Backbone as a ProteinNet text record, in pm:
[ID]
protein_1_A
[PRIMARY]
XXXXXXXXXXXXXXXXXXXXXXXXXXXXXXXXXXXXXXXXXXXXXXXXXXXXXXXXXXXXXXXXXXXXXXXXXXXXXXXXXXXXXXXX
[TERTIARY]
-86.3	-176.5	-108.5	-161.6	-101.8	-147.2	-84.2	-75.4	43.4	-50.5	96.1	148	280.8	352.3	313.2	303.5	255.4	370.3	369.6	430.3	341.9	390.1	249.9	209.7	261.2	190.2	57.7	53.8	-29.7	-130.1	-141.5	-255.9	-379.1	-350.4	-531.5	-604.5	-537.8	-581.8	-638.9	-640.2	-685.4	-799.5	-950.7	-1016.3	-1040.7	-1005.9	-944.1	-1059.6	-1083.1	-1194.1	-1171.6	-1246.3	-1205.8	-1145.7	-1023.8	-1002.1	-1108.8	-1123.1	-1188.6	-1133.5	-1000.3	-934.5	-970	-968.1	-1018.3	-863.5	-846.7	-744.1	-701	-609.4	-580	-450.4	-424	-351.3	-208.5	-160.9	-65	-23.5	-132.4	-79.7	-80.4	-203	-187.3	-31.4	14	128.4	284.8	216.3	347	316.1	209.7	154.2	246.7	215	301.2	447.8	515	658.6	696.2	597.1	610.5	618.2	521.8	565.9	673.5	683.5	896.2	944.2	963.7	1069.5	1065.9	923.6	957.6	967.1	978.9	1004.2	1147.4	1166.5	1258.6	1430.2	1405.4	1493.1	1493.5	1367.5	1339.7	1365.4	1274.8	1292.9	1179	1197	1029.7	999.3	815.1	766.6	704.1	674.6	613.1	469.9	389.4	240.2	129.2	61.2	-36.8	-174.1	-235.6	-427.3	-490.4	-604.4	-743.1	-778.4	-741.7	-864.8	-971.2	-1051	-1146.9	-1085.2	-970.5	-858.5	-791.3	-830.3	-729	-646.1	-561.8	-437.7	-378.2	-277.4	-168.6	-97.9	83.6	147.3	249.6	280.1	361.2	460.6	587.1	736.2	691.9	710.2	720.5	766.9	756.2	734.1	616.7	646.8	506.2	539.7	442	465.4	397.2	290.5	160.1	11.5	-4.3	-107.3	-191	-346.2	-429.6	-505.6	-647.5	-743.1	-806	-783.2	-863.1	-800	-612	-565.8	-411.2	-323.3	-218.5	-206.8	-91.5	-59.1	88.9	93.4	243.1	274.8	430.3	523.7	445.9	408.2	338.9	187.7	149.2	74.7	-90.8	-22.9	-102.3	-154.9	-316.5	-353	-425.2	-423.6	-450.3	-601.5	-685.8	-770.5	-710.2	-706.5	-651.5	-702.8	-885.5	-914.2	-907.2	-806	-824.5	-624.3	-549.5	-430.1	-456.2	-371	-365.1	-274.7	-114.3	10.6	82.3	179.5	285	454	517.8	709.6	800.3	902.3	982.2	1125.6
-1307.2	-1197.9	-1104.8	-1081.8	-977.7	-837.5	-732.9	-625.7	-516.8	-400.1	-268.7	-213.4	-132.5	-110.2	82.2	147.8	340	352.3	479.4	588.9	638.8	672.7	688.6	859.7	911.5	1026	1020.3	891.9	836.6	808.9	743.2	699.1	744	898.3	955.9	945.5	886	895.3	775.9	688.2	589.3	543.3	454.3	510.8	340.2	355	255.3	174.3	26.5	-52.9	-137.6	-178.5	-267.7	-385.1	-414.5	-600.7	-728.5	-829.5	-932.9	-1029.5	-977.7	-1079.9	-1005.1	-1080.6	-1085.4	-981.3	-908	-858.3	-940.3	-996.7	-1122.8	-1023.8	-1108.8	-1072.7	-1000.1	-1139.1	-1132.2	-1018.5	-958.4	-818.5	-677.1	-714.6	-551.8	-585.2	-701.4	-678.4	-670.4	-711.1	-638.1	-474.1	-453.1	-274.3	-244.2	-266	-219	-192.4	-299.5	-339.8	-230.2	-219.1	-110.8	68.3	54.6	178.2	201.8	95.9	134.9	135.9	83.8	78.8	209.4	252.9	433.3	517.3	503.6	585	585.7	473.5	454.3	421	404.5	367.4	404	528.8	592.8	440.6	334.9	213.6	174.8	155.9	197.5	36.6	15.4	-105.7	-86.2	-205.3	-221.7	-277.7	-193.5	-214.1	-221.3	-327.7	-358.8	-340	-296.6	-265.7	-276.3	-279.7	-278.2	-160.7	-216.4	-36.8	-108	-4	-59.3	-104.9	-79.5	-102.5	-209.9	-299.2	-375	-358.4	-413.2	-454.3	-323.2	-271.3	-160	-170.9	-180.7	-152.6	-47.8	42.2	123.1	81.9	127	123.1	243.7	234.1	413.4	336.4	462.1	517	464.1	358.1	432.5	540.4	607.3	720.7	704.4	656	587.3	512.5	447	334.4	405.6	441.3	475.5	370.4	384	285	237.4	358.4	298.2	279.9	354.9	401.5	366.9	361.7	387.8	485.2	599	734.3	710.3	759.2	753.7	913.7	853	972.6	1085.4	1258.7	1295.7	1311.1	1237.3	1274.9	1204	1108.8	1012.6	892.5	846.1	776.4	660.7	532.8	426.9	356.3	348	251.4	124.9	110.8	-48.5	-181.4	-135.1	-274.6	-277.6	-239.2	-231.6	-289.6	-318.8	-379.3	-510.1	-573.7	-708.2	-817.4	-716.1	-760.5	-614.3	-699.6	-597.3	-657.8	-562.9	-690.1	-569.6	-603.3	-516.2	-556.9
-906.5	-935.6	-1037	-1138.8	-1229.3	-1200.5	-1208.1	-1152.3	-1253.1	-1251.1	-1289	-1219.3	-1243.4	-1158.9	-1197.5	-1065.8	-1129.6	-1036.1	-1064.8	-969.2	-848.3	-707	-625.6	-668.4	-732	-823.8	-878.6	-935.9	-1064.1	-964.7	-819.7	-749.8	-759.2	-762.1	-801.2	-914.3	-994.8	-1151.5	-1134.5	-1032.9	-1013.8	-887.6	-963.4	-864.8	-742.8	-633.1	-580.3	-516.6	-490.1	-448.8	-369.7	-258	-126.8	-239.8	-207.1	-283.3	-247.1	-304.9	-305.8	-167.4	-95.9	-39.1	101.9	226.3	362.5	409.2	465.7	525.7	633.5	665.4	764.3	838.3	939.1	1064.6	1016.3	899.9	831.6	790.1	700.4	581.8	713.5	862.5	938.4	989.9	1023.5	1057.3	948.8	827.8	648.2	693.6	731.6	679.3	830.2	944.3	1023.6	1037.2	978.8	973.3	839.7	768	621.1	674.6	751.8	857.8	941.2	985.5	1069.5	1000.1	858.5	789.1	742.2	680.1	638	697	831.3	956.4	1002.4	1042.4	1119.3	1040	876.2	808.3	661.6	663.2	510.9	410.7	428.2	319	289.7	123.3	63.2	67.3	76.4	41.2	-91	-103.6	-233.9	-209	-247.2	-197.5	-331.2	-317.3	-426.9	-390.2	-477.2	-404.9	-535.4	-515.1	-622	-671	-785.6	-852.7	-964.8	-1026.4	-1076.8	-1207.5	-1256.9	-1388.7	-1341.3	-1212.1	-1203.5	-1065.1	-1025.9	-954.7	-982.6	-914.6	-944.8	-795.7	-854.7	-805	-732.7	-594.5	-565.9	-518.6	-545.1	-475.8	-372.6	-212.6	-198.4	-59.4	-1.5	167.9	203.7	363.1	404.8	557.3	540.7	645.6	820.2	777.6	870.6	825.3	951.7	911.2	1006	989.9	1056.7	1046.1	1094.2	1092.8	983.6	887	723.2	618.4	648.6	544.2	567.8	483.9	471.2	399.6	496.2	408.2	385.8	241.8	175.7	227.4	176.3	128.3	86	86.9	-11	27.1	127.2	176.6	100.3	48.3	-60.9	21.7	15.1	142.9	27	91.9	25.4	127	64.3	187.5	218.8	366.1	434	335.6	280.2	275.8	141.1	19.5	-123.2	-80.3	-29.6	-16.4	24.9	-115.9	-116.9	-108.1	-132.5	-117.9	-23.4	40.1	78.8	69.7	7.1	4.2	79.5	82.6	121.8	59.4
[MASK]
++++++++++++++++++++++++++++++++++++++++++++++++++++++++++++++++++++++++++++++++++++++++

């Protein structure tokens, strides 16, 4: 998948869209494990989602996973169903 890499600054400048791909078991449990790690060990993931420009990539924190959203560092919230990759 080709994709850019922003700053999670840049996220609002960007206007974000459910991805084309099914959210599977797999990625709630990358998004979970992405949350202990920015909790429990301040260690950033690298998280990819849909915008209407495309793919875009964040290095960050994650802080917490609610039911719709992942909230960064900053207080910066991503919808669950527009994430399509997660690495660490």
């Amino acid at each position: 998948m080709e994709h850019t890499m922003i700053l999670k600054e840049e996220i609002g400048q960007y206007e974000i869209v459910p991805s084309q791909l099914t959210r599977n078991l797999h990625l709630q449990q990358e998004l979970s494990y992405a949350e202990r790690l920015g909790n429990e060990f301040k260690g950033k993931a690298t998280i990819t989602f849909s915008t209407t420009q495309g793919a875009r990539t964040v290095q960050t924190t994650v802080w917490s996973l609610t039911e719709n959203d992942i909230v960064l560092k900053g207080g910066i919230t991503v919808p669950l169903n527009s994430i399509t990759e997660v690495h660490f």
